[in-house]
Amino acid sequence: MSSRRAVTLAVASVLVLVLALVGSLMPVPYVALMPGPTSNTLGENDKGEELIKIEGRQVYPDAGHLNFTTVTYRGGPGSRLDLFTALRGWLDGDVAIVPEETIFPRKESQKQVDEENTRQMRDSQETAQAAALRELKIPISTRVVVDAVQKGRPADGRLRPGDELVAVDGTRVERVGAATELMGKRKVGDQVTVTVRRSGAEQRVTLTTAASDDGRPVVGIVLSDQYKFPFKVDISVGDVGGPSAGLMFSLAIVDKLTPGSLTGGKFIAGTGTITAEGQVGPIGGIQQKMIAARRAGATVFLTPADNCPDAAKARPDGLRLVRADTLNGAIQALNAINTGKGQVPTCG
């Protein structure tokens, strides 16, 4: 009888070892999202330089924090998670295990995703400056520029990165939204004539629209709004990508350009994309960003309205969630927290 038990235990042990080996070697198409570092937009970056440096305009100090938050990830097409790591992540409340295509869309390499994240960060910095200066009623001018040309699309070889888009079918455009709306009125196979300025000279280029992966008419260009500001604003965040720090950049610029303190000396953190008009948009990884903020010492977290339902369910103890619909609304909310006067919008 004892020998049977010994054999059974031996077989079971071997099976466990085999399963462990298989689990450690079996890649799965998931990515682990984890709390990342946070950075104070009013302070210094990793190099000891001002994270946001403004030249040519009076600036005012603030001893508080306006931290943007990040999410780090493990996994991806080139280094997939093994099964056991994914299972551990599912059991860890600080980690989110999401399908790989959430971070790496199909047909896009990790390099392409990284390049897109870098572009989004650059654009978010520009847009954050525009939103802040508009909030402060400081005049700025805008132009639409070709940021990238997609290979194999109608614009390939006809337009170039850096071309300024002046008009679509004779209608002048000053914002990406206006250009996109005009092009979107065409059907697949229709012709569209764009006027671009290159090396100081305008030229007209007629393109035939093609179908995108989802069937929309496209010519294969990525456009961005470029702004001319009356003074210099440099934002240095290091190796961080994506658009989700836009709100915090805007708040820091407003804080630096106005007397007094938006933070009241408090540790404020938050997240959210920003448009040039000051609209705050949703982001991914809200749970991990809240955890990162609380660990860093934040007591108030500015939360995009669309993220509020998920944020309210996972709010860390000691972290006050403040709903941010617009840049102006976020400023008013912070003023209400500091003065104790007025209503502070919450996430429930």
mmCIF file of C-alpha atoms in Angstrom:
data_model
loop_
_atom_site.group_PDB
_atom_site.id
_atom_site.type_symbol
_atom_site.label_atom_id
_atom_site.label_comp_id
_atom_site.label_asym_id
_atom_site.label_seq_id
_atom_site.Cartn_x
_atom_site.Cartn_y
_atom_site.Cartn_z
ATOM 1 C CA MET A 1 0.000 0.000 0.000
ATOM 2 C CA SER A 2 2.780 2.396 0.919
ATOM 3 C CA SER A 3 4.556 1.689 -2.355
ATOM 4 C CA ARG A 4 1.339 2.605 -4.255
ATOM 5 C CA ARG A 5 1.175 5.914 -2.427
ATOM 6 C CA ALA A 6 4.799 6.559 -3.222
ATOM 7 C CA VAL A 7 4.179 5.875 -6.901
ATOM 8 C CA THR A 8 1.080 8.106 -6.888
ATOM 9 C CA LEU A 9 3.004 10.954 -5.241
ATOM 10 C CA ALA A 10 5.863 10.511 -7.675
ATOM 11 C CA VAL A 11 3.516 10.607 -10.676
ATOM 12 C CA ALA A 12 1.704 13.644 -9.275
ATOM 13 C CA SER A 13 5.023 15.419 -8.686
ATOM 14 C CA VAL A 14 6.116 14.720 -12.229
ATOM 15 C CA LEU A 15 2.803 16.054 -13.564
ATOM 16 C CA VAL A 16 3.170 19.235 -11.507
ATOM 17 C CA LEU A 17 6.706 19.717 -12.812
ATOM 18 C CA VAL A 18 5.561 19.111 -16.388
ATOM 19 C CA LEU A 19 2.677 21.591 -16.011
ATOM 20 C CA ALA A 20 5.032 24.143 -14.470
ATOM 21 C CA LEU A 21 7.469 23.709 -17.334
ATOM 22 C CA VAL A 22 4.717 23.974 -19.936
ATOM 23 C CA GLY A 23 3.243 27.021 -18.209
ATOM 24 C CA SER A 24 6.600 28.764 -18.084
ATOM 25 C CA LEU A 25 7.216 28.128 -21.777
ATOM 26 C CA MET A 26 3.734 28.597 -23.244
ATOM 27 C CA PRO A 27 3.366 32.179 -24.559
ATOM 28 C CA VAL A 28 -0.072 33.765 -24.396
ATOM 29 C CA PRO A 29 -1.379 36.790 -26.382
ATOM 30 C CA TYR A 30 -1.909 39.009 -23.338
ATOM 31 C CA VAL A 31 -0.168 42.037 -21.837
ATOM 32 C CA ALA A 32 0.244 42.864 -18.146
ATOM 33 C CA LEU A 33 -0.444 46.493 -17.202
ATOM 34 C CA MET A 34 1.168 47.679 -13.971
ATOM 35 C CA PRO A 35 1.414 50.994 -12.056
ATOM 36 C CA GLY A 36 4.201 53.107 -13.555
ATOM 37 C CA PRO A 37 6.192 56.090 -12.316
ATOM 38 C CA THR A 38 4.601 59.483 -11.716
ATOM 39 C CA SER A 39 6.218 62.859 -12.396
ATOM 40 C CA ASN A 40 5.532 66.294 -10.970
ATOM 41 C CA THR A 41 4.888 68.695 -13.838
ATOM 42 C CA LEU A 42 5.758 71.565 -11.471
ATOM 43 C CA GLY A 43 9.087 70.002 -10.542
ATOM 44 C CA GLU A 44 12.133 68.500 -12.208
ATOM 45 C CA ASN A 45 12.638 65.547 -14.522
ATOM 46 C CA ASP A 46 15.113 62.690 -14.016
ATOM 47 C CA LYS A 47 17.957 64.888 -15.287
ATOM 48 C CA GLY A 48 17.349 67.544 -12.652
ATOM 49 C CA GLU A 49 15.912 69.978 -15.206
ATOM 50 C CA GLU A 50 12.581 71.745 -15.010
ATOM 51 C CA LEU A 51 10.004 69.345 -16.436
ATOM 52 C CA ILE A 52 8.149 72.329 -17.922
ATOM 53 C CA LYS A 53 10.360 75.312 -18.684
ATOM 54 C CA ILE A 54 8.862 78.598 -19.849
ATOM 55 C CA GLU A 55 11.014 81.328 -21.392
ATOM 56 C CA GLY A 56 9.950 84.827 -22.398
ATOM 57 C CA ARG A 57 7.100 85.144 -19.884
ATOM 58 C CA GLN A 58 6.761 85.790 -16.154
ATOM 59 C CA VAL A 59 6.381 82.552 -14.186
ATOM 60 C CA TYR A 60 5.269 81.919 -10.610
ATOM 61 C CA PRO A 61 6.362 79.100 -8.268
ATOM 62 C CA ASP A 62 4.130 76.483 -6.643
ATOM 63 C CA ALA A 63 5.450 74.142 -3.934
ATOM 64 C CA GLY A 64 2.701 71.572 -4.508
ATOM 65 C CA HIS A 65 2.409 68.677 -6.932
ATOM 66 C CA LEU A 66 0.585 68.254 -10.230
ATOM 67 C CA ASN A 67 1.724 64.754 -11.125
ATOM 68 C CA PHE A 68 0.966 62.951 -14.349
ATOM 69 C CA THR A 69 0.741 59.180 -14.030
ATOM 70 C CA THR A 70 1.866 56.330 -16.252
ATOM 71 C CA VAL A 71 1.317 52.623 -16.813
ATOM 72 C CA THR A 72 4.095 50.169 -17.541
ATOM 73 C CA TYR A 73 3.491 46.943 -19.413
ATOM 74 C CA ARG A 74 5.027 43.521 -19.762
ATOM 75 C CA GLY A 75 4.549 41.346 -22.823
ATOM 76 C CA GLY A 76 3.861 42.123 -26.444
ATOM 77 C CA PRO A 77 4.473 40.515 -29.835
ATOM 78 C CA GLY A 78 8.234 40.245 -29.361
ATOM 79 C CA SER A 79 8.236 39.100 -25.729
ATOM 80 C CA ARG A 80 4.933 37.460 -24.893
ATOM 81 C CA LEU A 81 3.913 36.587 -21.356
ATOM 82 C CA ASP A 82 4.050 32.967 -20.330
ATOM 83 C CA LEU A 83 0.875 31.332 -19.021
ATOM 84 C CA PHE A 84 1.925 31.339 -15.357
ATOM 85 C CA THR A 85 2.866 35.031 -15.409
ATOM 86 C CA ALA A 86 -0.523 35.846 -16.917
ATOM 87 C CA LEU A 87 -2.304 33.754 -14.260
ATOM 88 C CA ARG A 88 -0.388 35.499 -11.462
ATOM 89 C CA GLY A 89 -1.364 38.846 -12.955
ATOM 90 C CA TRP A 90 -5.059 37.891 -12.980
ATOM 91 C CA LEU A 91 -4.795 37.188 -9.247
ATOM 92 C CA ASP A 92 -2.940 40.435 -8.478
ATOM 93 C CA GLY A 93 -5.226 43.398 -7.799
ATOM 94 C CA ASP A 94 -2.550 45.866 -8.934
ATOM 95 C CA VAL A 95 -2.140 44.260 -12.355
ATOM 96 C CA ALA A 96 -4.494 44.188 -15.329
ATOM 97 C CA ILE A 97 -4.137 41.416 -17.905
ATOM 98 C CA VAL A 98 -5.523 42.615 -21.219
ATOM 99 C CA PRO A 99 -5.577 41.170 -24.747
ATOM 100 C CA GLU A 100 -2.430 41.961 -26.682
ATOM 101 C CA GLU A 101 -4.327 43.852 -29.401
ATOM 102 C CA THR A 102 -5.415 46.389 -26.757
ATOM 103 C CA ILE A 103 -1.861 47.736 -26.728
ATOM 104 C CA PHE A 104 -0.552 46.390 -30.036
ATOM 105 C CA PRO A 105 -3.200 46.641 -32.773
ATOM 106 C CA ARG A 106 -3.045 43.878 -35.331
ATOM 107 C CA LYS A 107 -0.790 44.520 -38.322
ATOM 108 C CA GLU A 108 1.315 46.933 -36.218
ATOM 109 C CA SER A 109 4.769 46.039 -34.946
ATOM 110 C CA GLN A 110 6.086 47.026 -31.538
ATOM 111 C CA LYS A 111 8.279 49.614 -33.267
ATOM 112 C CA GLN A 112 5.238 51.146 -34.969
ATOM 113 C CA VAL A 113 3.353 51.270 -31.665
ATOM 114 C CA ASP A 114 6.328 52.938 -29.954
ATOM 115 C CA GLU A 115 6.590 55.485 -32.754
ATOM 116 C CA GLU A 116 2.867 56.223 -32.507
ATOM 117 C CA ASN A 117 3.127 56.678 -28.728
ATOM 118 C CA THR A 118 5.997 59.116 -29.233
ATOM 119 C CA ARG A 119 3.971 61.071 -31.778
ATOM 120 C CA GLN A 120 0.975 61.165 -29.450
ATOM 121 C CA MET A 121 3.118 62.491 -26.599
ATOM 122 C CA ARG A 122 4.553 65.215 -28.833
ATOM 123 C CA ASP A 123 1.092 66.187 -30.077
ATOM 124 C CA SER A 124 -0.341 66.172 -26.545
ATOM 125 C CA GLN A 125 2.344 68.612 -25.419
ATOM 126 C CA GLU A 126 1.480 70.981 -28.260
ATOM 127 C CA THR A 127 -2.234 70.663 -27.589
ATOM 128 C CA ALA A 128 -1.746 71.124 -23.850
ATOM 129 C CA GLN A 129 0.086 74.394 -24.471
ATOM 130 C CA ALA A 130 -2.676 75.561 -26.812
ATOM 131 C CA ALA A 131 -5.384 74.694 -24.275
ATOM 132 C CA ALA A 132 -3.550 76.464 -21.443
ATOM 133 C CA LEU A 133 -2.912 79.634 -23.402
ATOM 134 C CA ARG A 134 -6.489 79.741 -24.652
ATOM 135 C CA GLU A 135 -7.682 79.321 -21.071
ATOM 136 C CA LEU A 136 -5.556 82.346 -20.182
ATOM 137 C CA LYS A 137 -6.827 84.282 -23.235
ATOM 138 C CA ILE A 138 -3.319 84.479 -24.728
ATOM 139 C CA PRO A 139 -3.573 84.626 -28.564
ATOM 140 C CA ILE A 140 -2.055 81.793 -30.632
ATOM 141 C CA SER A 141 -2.193 80.867 -34.320
ATOM 142 C CA THR A 142 -2.769 77.426 -35.831
ATOM 143 C CA ARG A 143 -1.830 75.537 -38.988
ATOM 144 C CA VAL A 144 -2.388 71.952 -40.216
ATOM 145 C CA VAL A 145 0.706 69.934 -41.096
ATOM 146 C CA VAL A 146 1.215 66.511 -42.679
ATOM 147 C CA ASP A 147 2.820 64.482 -39.893
ATOM 148 C CA ALA A 148 3.242 61.206 -41.792
ATOM 149 C CA VAL A 149 2.404 59.633 -45.164
ATOM 150 C CA GLN A 150 1.296 55.993 -45.171
ATOM 151 C CA LYS A 151 3.037 53.694 -47.624
ATOM 152 C CA GLY A 152 0.901 52.295 -50.421
ATOM 153 C CA ARG A 153 -1.850 54.863 -49.905
ATOM 154 C CA PRO A 154 -2.885 57.483 -52.523
ATOM 155 C CA ALA A 155 -0.742 60.237 -50.947
ATOM 156 C CA ASP A 156 2.404 58.096 -51.010
ATOM 157 C CA GLY A 157 4.915 59.880 -53.244
ATOM 158 C CA ARG A 158 2.594 62.874 -53.726
ATOM 159 C CA LEU A 159 2.655 64.502 -50.292
ATOM 160 C CA ARG A 160 5.486 64.719 -47.756
ATOM 161 C CA PRO A 161 5.797 65.001 -43.969
ATOM 162 C CA GLY A 162 6.106 68.691 -43.182
ATOM 163 C CA ASP A 163 3.741 69.844 -45.938
ATOM 164 C CA GLU A 164 1.310 72.438 -44.639
ATOM 165 C CA LEU A 165 -2.273 71.605 -45.599
ATOM 166 C CA VAL A 166 -3.834 74.880 -46.667
ATOM 167 C CA ALA A 167 -7.150 73.824 -48.245
ATOM 168 C CA VAL A 168 -9.325 70.838 -49.136
ATOM 169 C CA ASP A 169 -11.221 71.234 -52.433
ATOM 170 C CA GLY A 170 -10.693 74.974 -52.214
ATOM 171 C CA THR A 171 -11.959 75.349 -48.636
ATOM 172 C CA ARG A 172 -9.300 76.800 -46.332
ATOM 173 C CA VAL A 173 -8.557 74.794 -43.204
ATOM 174 C CA GLU A 174 -6.874 75.861 -39.982
ATOM 175 C CA ARG A 175 -7.580 72.821 -37.826
ATOM 176 C CA VAL A 176 -7.192 69.055 -38.295
ATOM 177 C CA GLY A 177 -10.845 68.529 -37.393
ATOM 178 C CA ALA A 178 -11.995 70.746 -40.245
ATOM 179 C CA ALA A 179 -9.758 68.949 -42.749
ATOM 180 C CA THR A 180 -10.901 65.527 -41.557
ATOM 181 C CA GLU A 181 -14.558 66.550 -41.808
ATOM 182 C CA LEU A 182 -14.130 67.764 -45.391
ATOM 183 C CA MET A 183 -12.277 64.635 -46.486
ATOM 184 C CA GLY A 184 -14.795 62.431 -44.711
ATOM 185 C CA LYS A 185 -17.567 63.724 -46.954
ATOM 186 C CA ARG A 186 -16.006 61.944 -49.921
ATOM 187 C CA LYS A 187 -16.756 58.338 -50.873
ATOM 188 C CA VAL A 188 -14.180 55.666 -51.627
ATOM 189 C CA GLY A 189 -12.974 56.276 -55.193
ATOM 190 C CA ASP A 190 -13.836 59.989 -55.182
ATOM 191 C CA GLN A 191 -11.238 62.587 -56.031
ATOM 192 C CA VAL A 192 -10.150 65.198 -53.516
ATOM 193 C CA THR A 193 -7.878 68.143 -54.258
ATOM 194 C CA VAL A 194 -5.650 69.363 -51.480
ATOM 195 C CA THR A 195 -3.631 72.551 -51.480
ATOM 196 C CA VAL A 196 -0.340 72.309 -49.624
ATOM 197 C CA ARG A 197 2.429 74.781 -48.911
ATOM 198 C CA ARG A 198 5.915 73.363 -49.394
ATOM 199 C CA SER A 199 9.125 75.421 -49.183
ATOM 200 C CA GLY A 200 7.043 78.593 -49.154
ATOM 201 C CA ALA A 201 5.120 77.806 -52.361
ATOM 202 C CA GLU A 202 1.550 76.530 -52.652
ATOM 203 C CA GLN A 203 0.642 73.631 -54.935
ATOM 204 C CA ARG A 204 -2.506 71.640 -55.610
ATOM 205 C CA VAL A 205 -2.503 67.843 -55.549
ATOM 206 C CA THR A 206 -5.480 65.728 -56.665
ATOM 207 C CA LEU A 207 -5.818 62.319 -55.022
ATOM 208 C CA THR A 208 -8.307 59.478 -55.367
ATOM 209 C CA THR A 209 -9.545 58.210 -52.020
ATOM 210 C CA ALA A 210 -9.038 54.563 -51.044
ATOM 211 C CA ALA A 211 -10.748 52.402 -48.435
ATOM 212 C CA SER A 212 -9.219 52.163 -44.963
ATOM 213 C CA ASP A 213 -9.268 48.888 -43.013
ATOM 214 C CA ASP A 214 -12.694 49.829 -41.658
ATOM 215 C CA GLY A 215 -14.022 51.032 -45.011
ATOM 216 C CA ARG A 216 -13.621 54.780 -44.562
ATOM 217 C CA PRO A 217 -12.364 56.925 -47.456
ATOM 218 C CA VAL A 218 -8.732 57.922 -46.866
ATOM 219 C CA VAL A 219 -5.784 59.332 -48.793
ATOM 220 C CA GLY A 220 -3.179 58.012 -46.355
ATOM 221 C CA ILE A 221 -1.904 61.012 -44.419
ATOM 222 C CA VAL A 222 -1.638 61.674 -40.697
ATOM 223 C CA LEU A 223 -2.315 65.319 -39.862
ATOM 224 C CA SER A 224 -1.459 67.342 -36.792
ATOM 225 C CA ASP A 225 -2.274 70.826 -35.588
ATOM 226 C CA GLN A 226 0.797 72.991 -35.134
ATOM 227 C CA TYR A 227 0.640 76.150 -33.099
ATOM 228 C CA LYS A 228 2.660 79.332 -33.044
ATOM 229 C CA PHE A 229 3.065 80.477 -29.474
ATOM 230 C CA PRO A 230 4.141 83.967 -28.340
ATOM 231 C CA PHE A 231 6.796 82.511 -26.009
ATOM 232 C CA LYS A 232 8.701 79.268 -25.531
ATOM 233 C CA VAL A 233 7.429 76.281 -23.518
ATOM 234 C CA ASP A 234 9.651 73.200 -23.285
ATOM 235 C CA ILE A 235 8.297 69.949 -21.824
ATOM 236 C CA SER A 236 10.878 67.241 -21.073
ATOM 237 C CA VAL A 237 9.491 63.935 -19.808
ATOM 238 C CA GLY A 238 12.065 61.447 -21.058
ATOM 239 C CA ASP A 239 11.004 58.057 -22.393
ATOM 240 C CA VAL A 240 7.254 58.440 -21.879
ATOM 241 C CA GLY A 241 4.696 58.085 -24.659
ATOM 242 C CA GLY A 242 0.998 58.477 -25.272
ATOM 243 C CA PRO A 243 -1.438 61.381 -24.934
ATOM 244 C CA SER A 244 -2.771 60.859 -21.408
ATOM 245 C CA ALA A 245 -0.673 63.513 -19.634
ATOM 246 C CA GLY A 246 -2.275 66.361 -21.573
ATOM 247 C CA LEU A 247 -4.532 67.622 -18.784
ATOM 248 C CA MET A 248 -1.710 67.732 -16.239
ATOM 249 C CA PHE A 249 0.594 69.558 -18.670
ATOM 250 C CA SER A 250 -2.106 72.186 -19.262
ATOM 251 C CA LEU A 251 -2.733 72.669 -15.548
ATOM 252 C CA ALA A 252 0.976 73.084 -14.846
ATOM 253 C CA ILE A 253 1.366 75.693 -17.593
ATOM 254 C CA VAL A 254 -1.632 77.637 -16.270
ATOM 255 C CA ASP A 255 -0.243 77.390 -12.721
ATOM 256 C CA LYS A 256 3.197 78.600 -13.753
ATOM 257 C CA LEU A 257 1.796 81.562 -15.707
ATOM 258 C CA THR A 258 -0.563 82.843 -13.004
ATOM 259 C CA PRO A 259 0.088 84.219 -9.505
ATOM 260 C CA GLY A 260 -0.965 82.039 -6.577
ATOM 261 C CA SER A 261 -1.178 78.278 -6.380
ATOM 262 C CA LEU A 262 -3.522 75.834 -8.077
ATOM 263 C CA THR A 263 -2.449 73.076 -5.702
ATOM 264 C CA GLY A 264 -2.585 74.950 -2.420
ATOM 265 C CA GLY A 265 0.553 72.985 -1.551
ATOM 266 C CA LYS A 266 -1.301 69.687 -1.908
ATOM 267 C CA PHE A 267 -0.203 66.565 -3.767
ATOM 268 C CA ILE A 268 -2.502 66.466 -6.794
ATOM 269 C CA ALA A 269 -2.217 63.791 -9.454
ATOM 270 C CA GLY A 270 -4.341 62.977 -12.460
ATOM 271 C CA THR A 271 -4.676 61.890 -16.033
ATOM 272 C CA GLY A 272 -6.618 62.683 -19.184
ATOM 273 C CA THR A 273 -6.121 63.702 -22.777
ATOM 274 C CA ILE A 274 -6.750 67.322 -23.691
ATOM 275 C CA THR A 275 -7.975 69.099 -26.796
ATOM 276 C CA ALA A 276 -6.938 72.589 -27.812
ATOM 277 C CA GLU A 277 -10.415 73.710 -26.687
ATOM 278 C CA GLY A 278 -9.774 72.291 -23.209
ATOM 279 C CA GLN A 279 -11.960 69.176 -23.403
ATOM 280 C CA VAL A 280 -10.674 66.303 -21.250
ATOM 281 C CA GLY A 281 -10.813 62.801 -22.756
ATOM 282 C CA PRO A 282 -10.618 59.258 -21.331
ATOM 283 C CA ILE A 283 -7.487 57.152 -21.015
ATOM 284 C CA GLY A 284 -6.543 53.511 -20.430
ATOM 285 C CA GLY A 285 -5.150 51.881 -17.310
ATOM 286 C CA ILE A 286 -7.080 54.068 -14.860
ATOM 287 C CA GLN A 287 -6.771 51.568 -11.992
ATOM 288 C CA GLN A 288 -2.994 51.266 -12.317
ATOM 289 C CA LYS A 289 -2.623 55.048 -12.566
ATOM 290 C CA MET A 290 -4.612 55.597 -9.380
ATOM 291 C CA ILE A 291 -2.478 53.044 -7.545
ATOM 292 C CA ALA A 292 0.691 54.748 -8.785
ATOM 293 C CA ALA A 293 -0.606 58.153 -7.692
ATOM 294 C CA ARG A 294 -1.540 57.005 -4.191
ATOM 295 C CA ARG A 295 1.785 55.226 -3.699
ATOM 296 C CA ALA A 296 3.572 58.431 -4.662
ATOM 297 C CA GLY A 297 1.622 60.365 -2.017
ATOM 298 C CA ALA A 298 -1.280 61.912 -3.922
ATOM 299 C CA THR A 299 -4.479 62.669 -2.009
ATOM 300 C CA VAL A 300 -6.490 64.086 -4.950
ATOM 301 C CA PHE A 301 -6.803 62.457 -8.372
ATOM 302 C CA LEU A 302 -8.228 64.296 -11.387
ATOM 303 C CA THR A 303 -10.247 61.757 -13.380
ATOM 304 C CA PRO A 304 -11.722 62.078 -16.888
ATOM 305 C CA ALA A 305 -15.512 61.849 -16.718
ATOM 306 C CA ASP A 306 -15.677 58.754 -18.947
ATOM 307 C CA ASN A 307 -13.259 56.928 -16.634
ATOM 308 C CA CYS A 308 -15.218 57.773 -13.481
ATOM 309 C CA PRO A 309 -17.346 54.583 -13.298
ATOM 310 C CA ASP A 310 -14.298 52.293 -13.392
ATOM 311 C CA ALA A 311 -12.257 54.601 -11.173
ATOM 312 C CA ALA A 312 -14.939 54.722 -8.474
ATOM 313 C CA LYS A 313 -14.961 50.912 -8.249
ATOM 314 C CA ALA A 314 -11.192 50.678 -7.773
ATOM 315 C CA ARG A 315 -10.365 53.848 -5.813
ATOM 316 C CA PRO A 316 -7.454 53.316 -3.387
ATOM 317 C CA ASP A 317 -8.043 54.326 0.221
ATOM 318 C CA GLY A 318 -7.067 57.917 0.914
ATOM 319 C CA LEU A 319 -7.436 59.094 -2.688
ATOM 320 C CA ARG A 320 -10.155 61.638 -3.482
ATOM 321 C CA LEU A 321 -11.474 61.366 -7.036
ATOM 322 C CA VAL A 322 -12.348 64.648 -8.743
ATOM 323 C CA ARG A 323 -14.153 64.488 -12.077
ATOM 324 C CA ALA A 324 -12.493 66.525 -14.831
ATOM 325 C CA ASP A 325 -14.651 67.349 -17.856
ATOM 326 C CA THR A 326 -12.685 70.360 -19.065
ATOM 327 C CA LEU A 327 -9.496 72.230 -18.234
ATOM 328 C CA ASN A 328 -11.524 75.142 -16.896
ATOM 329 C CA GLY A 329 -13.605 72.759 -14.788
ATOM 330 C CA ALA A 330 -10.467 71.165 -13.327
ATOM 331 C CA ILE A 331 -9.106 74.601 -12.420
ATOM 332 C CA GLN A 332 -12.379 75.551 -10.754
ATOM 333 C CA ALA A 333 -12.416 72.261 -8.837
ATOM 334 C CA LEU A 334 -8.894 72.808 -7.519
ATOM 335 C CA ASN A 335 -9.778 76.358 -6.486
ATOM 336 C CA ALA A 336 -12.841 75.021 -4.644
ATOM 337 C CA ILE A 337 -10.708 72.438 -2.815
ATOM 338 C CA ASN A 338 -8.203 75.112 -1.768
ATOM 339 C CA THR A 339 -10.768 77.671 -0.619
ATOM 340 C CA GLY A 340 -13.445 75.333 0.685
ATOM 341 C CA LYS A 341 -15.963 77.305 -1.369
ATOM 342 C CA GLY A 342 -17.972 75.954 -4.250
ATOM 343 C CA GLN A 343 -18.816 72.460 -5.412
ATOM 344 C CA VAL A 344 -16.203 69.887 -6.335
ATOM 345 C CA PRO A 345 -17.376 67.407 -9.001
ATOM 346 C CA THR A 346 -16.696 63.827 -7.973
ATOM 347 C CA CYS A 347 -16.822 60.355 -9.495
ATOM 348 C CA GLY A 348 -19.736 59.251 -7.378
#
